[in-house]
mmCIF file of C-alpha atoms and ligand atoms in Angstrom:
data_model
loop_
_atom_site.group_PDB
_atom_site.id
_atom_site.type_symbol
_atom_site.label_atom_id
_atom_site.label_comp_id
_atom_site.label_asym_id
_atom_site.label_seq_id
_atom_site.Cartn_x
_atom_site.Cartn_y
_atom_site.Cartn_z
ATOM 1 C CA UNK A 29 54.036 -53.449 -24.588
ATOM 2 C CA UNK A 30 55.727 -51.094 -27.898
ATOM 3 C CA UNK A 31 53.927 -51.227 -30.427
ATOM 4 C CA UNK A 32 55.365 -53.003 -33.313
ATOM 5 C CA UNK A 33 55.126 -53.243 -36.892
ATOM 6 C CA UNK A 34 53.743 -57.134 -38.693
ATOM 7 C CA UNK A 35 56.799 -58.217 -38.784
ATOM 8 C CA UNK A 36 59.156 -57.062 -35.665
ATOM 9 C CA UNK A 37 60.327 -53.443 -36.270
ATOM 10 C CA UNK A 38 59.442 -50.980 -33.543
ATOM 11 C CA UNK A 39 56.514 -48.967 -34.841
ATOM 12 C CA UNK A 40 58.673 -45.869 -33.506
ATOM 13 C CA UNK A 41 61.627 -47.481 -35.669
ATOM 14 C CA UNK A 42 59.204 -47.318 -38.779
ATOM 15 C CA UNK A 43 57.985 -44.136 -38.131
ATOM 16 C CA UNK A 44 61.551 -42.546 -38.032
ATOM 17 C CA UNK A 45 63.319 -44.005 -40.741
ATOM 18 C CA UNK A 46 60.337 -45.113 -43.396
ATOM 19 C CA UNK A 47 57.303 -43.884 -43.089
ATOM 20 C CA UNK A 48 56.932 -41.012 -45.842
ATOM 21 C CA UNK A 49 60.810 -41.100 -46.479
ATOM 22 C CA UNK A 50 61.547 -44.700 -47.676
ATOM 23 C CA UNK A 51 60.395 -48.119 -48.836
ATOM 24 C CA UNK A 52 60.641 -50.805 -46.499
ATOM 25 C CA UNK A 53 60.620 -54.620 -47.453
ATOM 26 C CA UNK A 54 59.466 -57.127 -44.369
ATOM 27 C CA UNK A 55 59.979 -60.717 -45.179
ATOM 28 C CA UNK A 56 57.681 -62.795 -43.494
ATOM 29 C CA UNK A 57 55.685 -60.331 -42.206
ATOM 30 C CA UNK A 58 52.650 -62.292 -41.751
ATOM 31 C CA UNK A 59 51.595 -65.898 -41.494
ATOM 32 C CA UNK A 60 49.500 -64.724 -44.689
ATOM 33 C CA UNK A 61 50.932 -67.549 -46.689
ATOM 34 C CA UNK A 62 47.433 -69.373 -46.497
ATOM 35 C CA UNK A 63 44.920 -67.710 -48.497
ATOM 36 C CA UNK A 64 41.934 -66.156 -45.930
ATOM 37 C CA UNK A 65 40.001 -65.110 -48.648
ATOM 38 C CA UNK A 66 39.589 -67.676 -51.911
ATOM 39 C CA UNK A 67 39.802 -66.606 -55.153
ATOM 40 C CA UNK A 68 35.747 -67.496 -55.299
ATOM 41 C CA UNK A 69 34.867 -65.431 -52.769
ATOM 42 C CA UNK A 70 36.598 -62.294 -54.039
ATOM 43 C CA UNK A 71 34.931 -62.783 -57.068
ATOM 44 C CA UNK A 72 31.431 -63.432 -55.019
ATOM 45 C CA UNK A 73 32.236 -59.436 -53.578
ATOM 46 C CA UNK A 74 32.956 -58.267 -57.438
ATOM 47 C CA UNK A 75 29.711 -59.302 -58.286
ATOM 48 C CA UNK A 76 28.114 -57.100 -55.362
ATOM 49 C CA UNK A 77 26.827 -53.431 -56.773
ATOM 50 C CA UNK A 78 27.793 -52.182 -53.017
ATOM 51 C CA UNK A 79 31.402 -53.277 -53.797
ATOM 52 C CA UNK A 80 33.869 -51.071 -55.640
ATOM 53 C CA UNK A 81 35.352 -53.152 -57.876
ATOM 54 C CA UNK A 82 38.209 -52.906 -61.101
ATOM 55 C CA UNK A 83 39.623 -55.370 -63.341
ATOM 56 C CA UNK A 84 42.713 -54.422 -65.137
ATOM 57 C CA UNK A 85 43.408 -56.217 -68.374
ATOM 58 C CA UNK A 86 46.898 -56.236 -70.504
ATOM 59 C CA UNK A 87 46.540 -56.322 -74.303
ATOM 60 C CA UNK A 88 50.703 -56.286 -75.360
ATOM 61 C CA UNK A 89 51.706 -52.373 -74.688
ATOM 62 C CA UNK A 90 47.714 -51.725 -73.945
ATOM 63 C CA UNK A 91 45.792 -51.722 -70.490
ATOM 64 C CA UNK A 92 42.214 -52.074 -70.409
ATOM 65 C CA UNK A 93 40.277 -51.010 -67.380
ATOM 66 C CA UNK A 94 36.394 -52.438 -66.829
ATOM 67 C CA UNK A 95 34.539 -51.421 -63.499
ATOM 68 C CA UNK A 96 32.403 -53.568 -61.643
ATOM 69 C CA UNK A 97 30.033 -54.943 -60.374
ATOM 70 C CA UNK A 98 30.717 -58.299 -62.886
ATOM 71 C CA UNK A 99 28.462 -60.587 -63.848
ATOM 72 C CA UNK A 100 29.720 -64.241 -63.521
ATOM 73 C CA UNK A 101 29.916 -64.950 -67.170
ATOM 74 C CA UNK A 102 32.458 -61.946 -67.482
ATOM 75 C CA UNK A 103 34.313 -63.537 -64.746
ATOM 76 C CA UNK A 104 34.328 -66.690 -66.256
ATOM 77 C CA UNK A 105 35.710 -65.719 -69.899
ATOM 78 C CA UNK A 106 38.977 -64.420 -68.113
ATOM 79 C CA UNK A 107 41.700 -65.469 -69.900
ATOM 80 C CA UNK A 108 44.822 -67.681 -68.603
ATOM 81 C CA UNK A 109 47.326 -64.905 -68.145
ATOM 82 C CA UNK A 110 47.573 -60.483 -68.119
ATOM 83 C CA UNK A 111 44.508 -59.932 -65.797
ATOM 84 C CA UNK A 112 44.056 -58.247 -61.992
ATOM 85 C CA UNK A 113 40.788 -58.181 -60.529
ATOM 86 C CA UNK A 114 40.983 -55.620 -57.726
ATOM 87 C CA UNK A 115 38.192 -55.124 -55.283
ATOM 88 C CA UNK A 116 38.062 -51.964 -52.422
ATOM 89 C CA UNK A 117 36.821 -51.831 -49.204
ATOM 90 C CA UNK A 118 37.248 -55.835 -48.208
ATOM 91 C CA UNK A 119 37.378 -55.027 -44.726
ATOM 92 C CA UNK A 120 33.601 -53.511 -44.385
ATOM 93 C CA UNK A 121 32.240 -56.706 -45.557
ATOM 94 C CA UNK A 122 34.944 -59.292 -44.149
ATOM 95 C CA UNK A 123 36.261 -59.597 -40.424
ATOM 96 C CA UNK A 124 39.379 -60.708 -41.524
ATOM 97 C CA UNK A 125 40.340 -57.861 -43.515
ATOM 98 C CA UNK A 126 39.273 -55.265 -40.692
ATOM 99 C CA UNK A 127 41.846 -57.374 -38.247
ATOM 100 C CA UNK A 128 44.340 -56.927 -40.971
ATOM 101 C CA UNK A 129 43.728 -53.433 -40.901
ATOM 102 C CA UNK A 130 44.339 -53.412 -36.714
ATOM 103 C CA UNK A 131 47.711 -54.450 -37.493
ATOM 104 C CA UNK A 132 48.272 -51.094 -37.811
ATOM 105 C CA UNK A 133 46.555 -49.689 -35.120
ATOM 106 C CA UNK A 134 49.860 -47.725 -34.343
ATOM 107 C CA UNK A 135 48.995 -44.881 -36.772
ATOM 108 C CA UNK A 136 46.069 -42.964 -36.123
ATOM 109 C CA UNK A 137 42.774 -44.371 -37.374
ATOM 110 C CA UNK A 138 41.600 -40.797 -39.520
ATOM 111 C CA UNK A 139 44.409 -42.034 -41.624
ATOM 112 C CA UNK A 140 43.625 -45.517 -42.187
ATOM 113 C CA UNK A 141 41.513 -46.146 -45.300
ATOM 114 C CA UNK A 142 41.036 -49.797 -46.470
ATOM 115 C CA UNK A 143 42.093 -52.892 -47.426
ATOM 116 C CA UNK A 144 42.030 -53.569 -50.954
ATOM 117 C CA UNK A 145 42.933 -56.971 -51.918
ATOM 118 C CA UNK A 146 43.626 -57.811 -55.450
ATOM 119 C CA UNK A 147 44.214 -61.433 -57.341
ATOM 120 C CA UNK A 148 46.355 -61.699 -60.387
ATOM 121 C CA UNK A 149 47.027 -64.118 -62.966
ATOM 122 C CA UNK A 150 50.343 -64.782 -63.844
ATOM 123 C CA UNK A 151 51.578 -61.752 -65.903
ATOM 124 C CA UNK A 152 49.268 -59.851 -64.336
ATOM 125 C CA UNK A 153 49.552 -56.372 -62.896
ATOM 126 C CA UNK A 154 48.432 -52.849 -62.676
ATOM 127 C CA UNK A 155 51.508 -51.234 -64.796
ATOM 128 C CA UNK A 156 53.720 -48.828 -63.599
ATOM 129 C CA UNK A 157 51.994 -46.048 -61.588
ATOM 130 C CA UNK A 158 52.392 -43.999 -58.360
ATOM 131 C CA UNK A 159 50.028 -43.634 -55.733
ATOM 132 C CA UNK A 160 49.201 -40.510 -53.809
ATOM 133 C CA UNK A 161 49.242 -42.128 -50.442
ATOM 134 C CA UNK A 162 51.514 -44.400 -48.294
ATOM 135 C CA UNK A 163 50.351 -47.864 -48.970
ATOM 136 C CA UNK A 164 51.414 -51.262 -46.844
ATOM 137 C CA UNK A 165 51.186 -54.440 -49.840
ATOM 138 C CA UNK A 166 51.209 -57.349 -48.314
ATOM 139 C CA UNK A 167 51.729 -60.671 -50.263
ATOM 140 C CA UNK A 168 49.324 -63.699 -49.738
ATOM 141 C CA UNK A 169 49.670 -66.579 -51.833
ATOM 142 C CA UNK A 170 51.906 -66.854 -55.336
ATOM 143 C CA UNK A 171 54.739 -64.552 -55.494
ATOM 144 C CA UNK A 172 54.684 -60.952 -57.175
ATOM 145 C CA UNK A 173 57.716 -59.141 -58.878
ATOM 146 C CA UNK A 174 58.202 -55.734 -57.734
ATOM 147 C CA UNK A 175 59.689 -53.202 -59.113
ATOM 148 C CA UNK A 176 60.187 -49.560 -57.740
ATOM 149 C CA UNK A 177 61.452 -45.947 -58.655
ATOM 150 C CA UNK A 178 62.042 -42.916 -56.372
ATOM 151 C CA UNK A 179 59.373 -40.310 -55.924
ATOM 152 C CA UNK A 180 60.049 -37.759 -58.736
ATOM 153 C CA UNK A 181 58.266 -35.716 -61.357
ATOM 154 C CA UNK A 182 56.819 -38.800 -63.504
ATOM 155 C CA UNK A 183 55.865 -38.476 -66.982
ATOM 156 C CA UNK A 184 52.072 -39.780 -67.566
ATOM 157 C CA UNK A 185 50.937 -42.141 -70.183
ATOM 158 C CA UNK A 186 48.363 -39.925 -72.257
ATOM 159 C CA UNK A 187 44.694 -41.245 -73.021
ATOM 160 C CA UNK A 188 45.610 -44.118 -70.765
ATOM 161 C CA UNK A 189 42.493 -45.630 -68.733
ATOM 162 C CA UNK A 190 44.671 -45.867 -65.616
ATOM 163 C CA UNK A 191 47.162 -42.948 -64.786
ATOM 164 C CA UNK A 192 50.527 -44.955 -65.950
ATOM 165 C CA UNK A 193 53.917 -43.910 -65.460
ATOM 166 C CA UNK A 194 55.556 -43.058 -69.073
ATOM 167 C CA UNK A 195 59.057 -43.208 -68.155
ATOM 168 C CA UNK A 196 59.490 -45.511 -65.624
ATOM 169 C CA UNK A 197 63.111 -46.306 -64.894
ATOM 170 C CA UNK A 198 63.378 -48.447 -61.834
ATOM 171 C CA UNK A 199 66.022 -48.961 -59.957
ATOM 172 C CA UNK A 200 64.908 -51.479 -57.158
ATOM 173 C CA UNK A 201 63.170 -54.851 -57.512
ATOM 174 C CA UNK A 202 61.470 -57.134 -55.159
ATOM 175 C CA UNK A 203 60.674 -60.446 -55.416
ATOM 176 C CA UNK A 204 57.713 -60.834 -52.822
ATOM 177 C CA UNK A 205 56.700 -63.972 -51.419
ATOM 178 C CA UNK A 206 53.886 -65.024 -49.357
ATOM 179 C CA UNK A 207 53.279 -63.161 -45.969
ATOM 180 C CA UNK A 208 56.450 -60.450 -47.139
ATOM 181 C CA UNK A 209 55.153 -57.105 -46.553
ATOM 182 C CA UNK A 210 56.087 -53.716 -48.703
ATOM 183 C CA UNK A 211 55.940 -50.134 -47.527
ATOM 184 C CA UNK A 212 55.629 -47.669 -50.411
ATOM 185 C CA UNK A 213 55.388 -43.986 -49.427
ATOM 186 C CA UNK A 214 53.296 -41.594 -51.700
ATOM 187 C CA UNK A 215 55.063 -40.864 -54.898
ATOM 188 C CA UNK A 216 57.006 -43.827 -55.146
ATOM 189 C CA UNK A 217 56.390 -45.400 -58.972
ATOM 190 C CA UNK A 218 56.072 -49.212 -58.781
ATOM 191 C CA UNK A 219 54.879 -52.159 -60.662
ATOM 192 C CA UNK A 220 54.037 -55.508 -59.750
ATOM 193 C CA UNK A 221 53.849 -58.067 -62.114
ATOM 194 C CA UNK A 222 52.154 -61.449 -60.640
ATOM 195 C CA UNK A 223 54.746 -64.564 -61.464
ATOM 196 C CA UNK A 224 51.772 -67.060 -61.050
ATOM 197 C CA UNK A 225 47.782 -66.903 -59.373
ATOM 198 C CA UNK A 226 48.564 -64.414 -56.892
ATOM 199 C CA UNK A 227 46.490 -62.331 -54.203
ATOM 200 C CA UNK A 228 48.013 -58.862 -53.194
ATOM 201 C CA UNK A 229 46.307 -57.389 -49.763
ATOM 202 C CA UNK A 230 46.834 -53.491 -49.764
ATOM 203 C CA UNK A 231 46.367 -51.610 -46.671
ATOM 204 C CA UNK A 232 45.633 -48.059 -48.031
ATOM 205 C CA UNK A 233 46.316 -44.728 -46.184
ATOM 206 C CA UNK A 234 44.279 -41.528 -46.967
ATOM 207 C CA UNK A 235 45.176 -37.947 -45.935
ATOM 208 C CA UNK A 236 43.031 -34.758 -46.560
ATOM 209 C CA UNK A 237 43.719 -32.430 -49.517
ATOM 210 C CA UNK A 238 43.534 -28.567 -48.462
ATOM 211 C CA UNK A 239 41.606 -28.038 -51.708
ATOM 212 C CA UNK A 240 38.688 -30.865 -51.119
ATOM 213 C CA UNK A 241 38.284 -30.083 -47.052
ATOM 214 C CA UNK A 242 38.032 -25.974 -48.023
ATOM 215 C CA UNK A 243 35.502 -27.461 -50.698
ATOM 216 C CA UNK A 244 33.201 -29.256 -47.748
ATOM 217 C CA UNK A 245 33.998 -26.905 -45.271
ATOM 218 C CA UNK A 246 32.414 -24.567 -47.153
ATOM 219 C CA UNK A 247 29.396 -26.765 -47.783
ATOM 220 C CA UNK A 248 29.264 -27.157 -44.174
ATOM 221 C CA UNK A 249 28.816 -23.472 -43.565
ATOM 222 C CA UNK A 250 25.971 -23.679 -46.329
ATOM 223 C CA UNK A 251 23.844 -26.056 -44.244
ATOM 224 C CA UNK A 252 24.700 -24.129 -41.220
ATOM 225 C CA UNK A 253 23.330 -21.160 -42.764
ATOM 226 C CA UNK A 254 24.889 -18.292 -44.205
ATOM 227 C CA UNK A 255 24.125 -14.318 -43.175
ATOM 228 C CA UNK A 256 21.710 -13.524 -45.734
ATOM 229 C CA UNK A 257 20.521 -10.174 -46.458
ATOM 230 C CA UNK A 258 18.896 -9.104 -49.929
ATOM 231 C CA UNK A 259 20.324 -6.307 -51.826
ATOM 232 C CA UNK A 260 18.165 -2.781 -52.302
ATOM 233 C CA UNK A 261 18.987 0.320 -54.124
ATOM 234 C CA UNK A 262 16.462 2.682 -53.292
ATOM 235 C CA UNK A 263 18.347 5.706 -54.674
ATOM 236 C CA UNK A 264 18.890 4.203 -57.872
ATOM 237 C CA UNK A 265 19.870 6.849 -60.707
ATOM 238 C CA UNK A 266 19.342 6.212 -64.467
ATOM 239 C CA UNK A 267 22.589 5.056 -65.883
ATOM 240 C CA UNK A 268 24.130 5.196 -69.001
ATOM 241 C CA UNK A 269 26.158 2.382 -69.242
ATOM 242 C CA UNK A 270 23.543 -0.689 -68.337
ATOM 243 C CA UNK A 271 26.377 -3.277 -68.678
ATOM 244 C CA UNK A 272 28.952 -1.723 -65.961
ATOM 245 C CA UNK A 273 28.830 -3.748 -62.550
ATOM 246 C CA UNK A 274 27.651 -1.019 -59.990
ATOM 247 C CA UNK A 275 30.112 -0.242 -57.181
ATOM 248 C CA UNK A 276 27.071 -0.387 -54.787
ATOM 249 C CA UNK A 277 26.328 -3.928 -55.750
ATOM 250 C CA UNK A 278 29.822 -4.897 -55.267
ATOM 251 C CA UNK A 279 30.428 -3.213 -51.655
ATOM 252 C CA UNK A 280 27.347 -5.227 -50.822
ATOM 253 C CA UNK A 281 28.947 -8.659 -51.925
ATOM 254 C CA UNK A 282 31.900 -8.019 -50.435
ATOM 255 C CA UNK A 283 30.325 -6.575 -47.072
ATOM 256 C CA UNK A 284 28.181 -9.773 -46.793
ATOM 257 C CA UNK A 285 31.075 -12.421 -47.950
ATOM 258 C CA UNK A 286 32.917 -10.764 -44.913
ATOM 259 C CA UNK A 287 29.878 -11.487 -42.380
ATOM 260 C CA UNK A 288 31.366 -14.849 -43.127
ATOM 261 C CA UNK A 289 32.631 -16.301 -39.735
ATOM 262 C CA UNK A 290 33.189 -19.299 -37.911
ATOM 263 C CA UNK A 291 34.734 -20.258 -34.947
ATOM 264 C CA UNK A 292 37.864 -22.429 -33.916
ATOM 265 C CA UNK A 293 35.316 -24.838 -31.853
ATOM 266 C CA UNK A 294 32.776 -24.943 -35.220
ATOM 267 C CA UNK A 295 35.943 -25.875 -37.503
ATOM 268 C CA UNK A 296 37.293 -28.891 -35.115
ATOM 269 C CA UNK A 297 33.535 -30.622 -35.192
ATOM 270 C CA UNK A 298 33.457 -29.941 -39.272
ATOM 271 C CA UNK A 299 37.183 -31.653 -39.326
ATOM 272 C CA UNK A 300 36.189 -34.343 -37.298
ATOM 273 C CA UNK A 301 32.528 -34.927 -39.486
ATOM 274 C CA UNK A 302 35.029 -34.785 -42.366
ATOM 275 C CA UNK A 303 37.149 -37.903 -41.167
ATOM 276 C CA UNK A 304 34.624 -40.169 -40.064
ATOM 277 C CA UNK A 305 32.002 -39.547 -42.604
ATOM 278 C CA UNK A 306 32.067 -42.921 -44.619
ATOM 279 C CA UNK A 307 32.648 -43.288 -48.480
ATOM 280 C CA UNK A 308 29.598 -42.653 -50.948
ATOM 281 C CA UNK A 309 29.286 -46.166 -51.622
ATOM 282 C CA UNK A 310 29.361 -47.501 -47.918
ATOM 283 C CA UNK A 311 25.772 -48.917 -47.300
ATOM 284 C CA UNK A 312 24.523 -49.440 -43.923
ATOM 285 C CA UNK A 313 21.919 -52.486 -43.039
ATOM 286 C CA UNK A 314 20.322 -51.893 -39.483
ATOM 287 C CA UNK A 315 19.851 -55.136 -37.558
ATOM 288 C CA UNK A 316 16.080 -55.921 -36.852
ATOM 289 C CA UNK A 317 17.118 -57.319 -33.307
ATOM 290 C CA UNK A 318 19.595 -55.762 -31.270
ATOM 291 C CA UNK A 319 20.613 -58.365 -28.365
ATOM 292 C CA UNK A 320 21.172 -56.635 -25.095
ATOM 293 C CA UNK A 321 24.751 -55.387 -24.173
ATOM 294 C CA UNK A 322 25.087 -56.785 -20.682
ATOM 295 C CA UNK A 323 27.913 -59.011 -20.153
ATOM 296 C CA UNK A 324 28.439 -59.584 -23.643
ATOM 297 C CA UNK A 325 31.333 -57.712 -26.007
ATOM 298 C CA UNK A 326 30.500 -54.953 -27.865
ATOM 299 C CA UNK A 327 31.752 -54.710 -31.224
ATOM 300 C CA UNK A 328 32.169 -51.672 -33.921
ATOM 301 C CA UNK A 329 30.559 -52.282 -37.147
ATOM 302 C CA UNK A 330 33.415 -52.181 -39.649
ATOM 303 C CA UNK A 331 31.566 -49.753 -41.557
ATOM 304 C CA UNK A 332 31.480 -47.623 -38.716
ATOM 305 C CA UNK A 333 34.022 -45.035 -38.247
ATOM 306 C CA UNK A 334 34.392 -44.103 -34.673
ATOM 307 C CA UNK A 335 36.949 -41.304 -33.888
ATOM 308 C CA UNK A 336 37.133 -38.641 -31.073
ATOM 309 C CA UNK A 337 38.295 -35.682 -30.191
ATOM 310 C CA UNK A 338 38.359 -35.646 -25.945
ATOM 311 C CA UNK A 339 34.530 -35.815 -25.145
ATOM 312 C CA UNK A 340 33.237 -35.194 -28.395
ATOM 313 C CA UNK A 341 32.925 -38.189 -30.646
ATOM 314 C CA UNK A 342 32.356 -38.482 -34.487
ATOM 315 C CA UNK A 343 30.515 -40.859 -35.918
ATOM 316 C CA UNK A 344 30.115 -41.494 -39.585
ATOM 317 C CA UNK A 345 29.614 -37.687 -40.308
ATOM 318 C CA UNK A 346 27.805 -36.622 -37.435
ATOM 319 C CA UNK A 347 29.169 -35.664 -34.001
ATOM 320 C CA UNK A 348 27.945 -35.990 -30.355
ATOM 321 C CA UNK A 349 28.779 -34.628 -26.857
ATOM 322 C CA UNK A 350 29.322 -38.104 -24.144
ATOM 323 C CA UNK A 351 29.086 -37.559 -20.438
ATOM 324 C CA UNK A 352 31.979 -37.745 -18.890
ATOM 325 C CA UNK A 353 31.315 -41.035 -17.257
ATOM 326 C CA UNK A 354 30.530 -42.266 -20.919
ATOM 327 C CA UNK A 355 33.269 -41.207 -22.537
ATOM 328 C CA UNK A 356 36.204 -43.384 -21.319
ATOM 329 C CA UNK A 357 34.491 -46.470 -22.161
ATOM 330 C CA UNK A 358 33.370 -45.036 -25.774
ATOM 331 C CA UNK A 359 37.219 -44.145 -26.280
ATOM 332 C CA UNK A 360 38.359 -47.681 -25.948
ATOM 333 C CA UNK A 361 35.620 -48.931 -28.081
ATOM 334 C CA UNK A 362 36.661 -46.528 -30.808
ATOM 335 C CA UNK A 363 40.703 -47.168 -30.435
ATOM 336 C CA UNK A 364 39.905 -50.868 -30.072
ATOM 337 C CA UNK A 365 36.922 -51.884 -31.687
ATOM 338 C CA UNK A 366 35.609 -53.699 -28.752
ATOM 339 C CA UNK A 367 34.487 -53.209 -25.702
ATOM 340 C CA UNK A 368 33.348 -55.547 -22.700
ATOM 341 C CA UNK A 369 29.270 -55.533 -22.159
HETATM 342 C C1 SIN B 23 47.801 -54.621 -56.795
HETATM 343 O O1 SIN B 23 47.190 -54.926 -56.095
HETATM 344 O O2 SIN B 23 48.122 -55.358 -58.052
HETATM 345 C C2 SIN B 23 48.434 -53.191 -57.168
HETATM 346 C C3 SIN B 23 48.330 -52.430 -55.870
HETATM 347 C C4 SIN B 23 48.950 -51.172 -56.025
HETATM 348 O O3 SIN B 23 49.942 -51.335 -57.143
HETATM 349 O O4 SIN B 23 48.965 -50.497 -55.435
HETATM 350 CO CO1 CO B 24 49.949 -48.940 -56.278
#
């Protein structure tokens, strides 16, 4: 069966016409007019220390950002208007959010980041901003007005707690209703204002950045062990300019650096580990009694990132080579998130 974007457009057409090119609005893409997460449940998540949450309040022309976890008294003190509570990584804690992520299985898993859920009071929003990644914004209960501006070099608001656009000149407006889906490519300016209490579910994408990759690769090489040798200078003669760097020392440094080697195989293993690594705030809790698998369905834990390349599997930043007979089953588990016992 042909893969489809929620709402009917074929994944192939979506990727060709919109992906990383221009926004797409799909009316009634998902039957999420019903809240699958209540305000009470979202507030409960925002109180947990192992969940990343933020509160954005608008005070006239100023925006205030507070980071969670929040205590019950703080959440009870919220005014009637002008704030948004944002909870990231909801898919790690709630199977319904994980199901939402699975709707985008036509994209490589290594590109999918998380589901963020926001709840806004009337007038609430996070202000005009740009995100560096693609995002699918699915409207839950309540209506929101989105204003967009094509990606360009935006001026930033100096000294603001949020990365806001100072010279936002939106050219498109969409009033989204429950179940509507809005796709935004990276860099597009956007500002969503809640018209009434409303939920927005953001399926966020991720993409490695070159400099981050390089830094992580150097860490990996460090762990693996660098070629080691001590500097020796048995032929040292008295110096007249003691602050001058000795040429022999520079030559030694260069020679040592040139001895750092890696193979394409090692780089592949590093990339798989890097792309499957969980975020720092993710906490795994081992199960006490793991039931026997035979005859049951095995499910991948929502916190587990399982990726593969050939017979090499990458799980939460580690890797192993699967025996040929197990590889097909493991690939199915990685792709679908479940497997017949
Ligand atoms: C929100 O849910 O209010 C913000 C989502 C976004 O703009 O990325
Ligand atoms: Co955004």
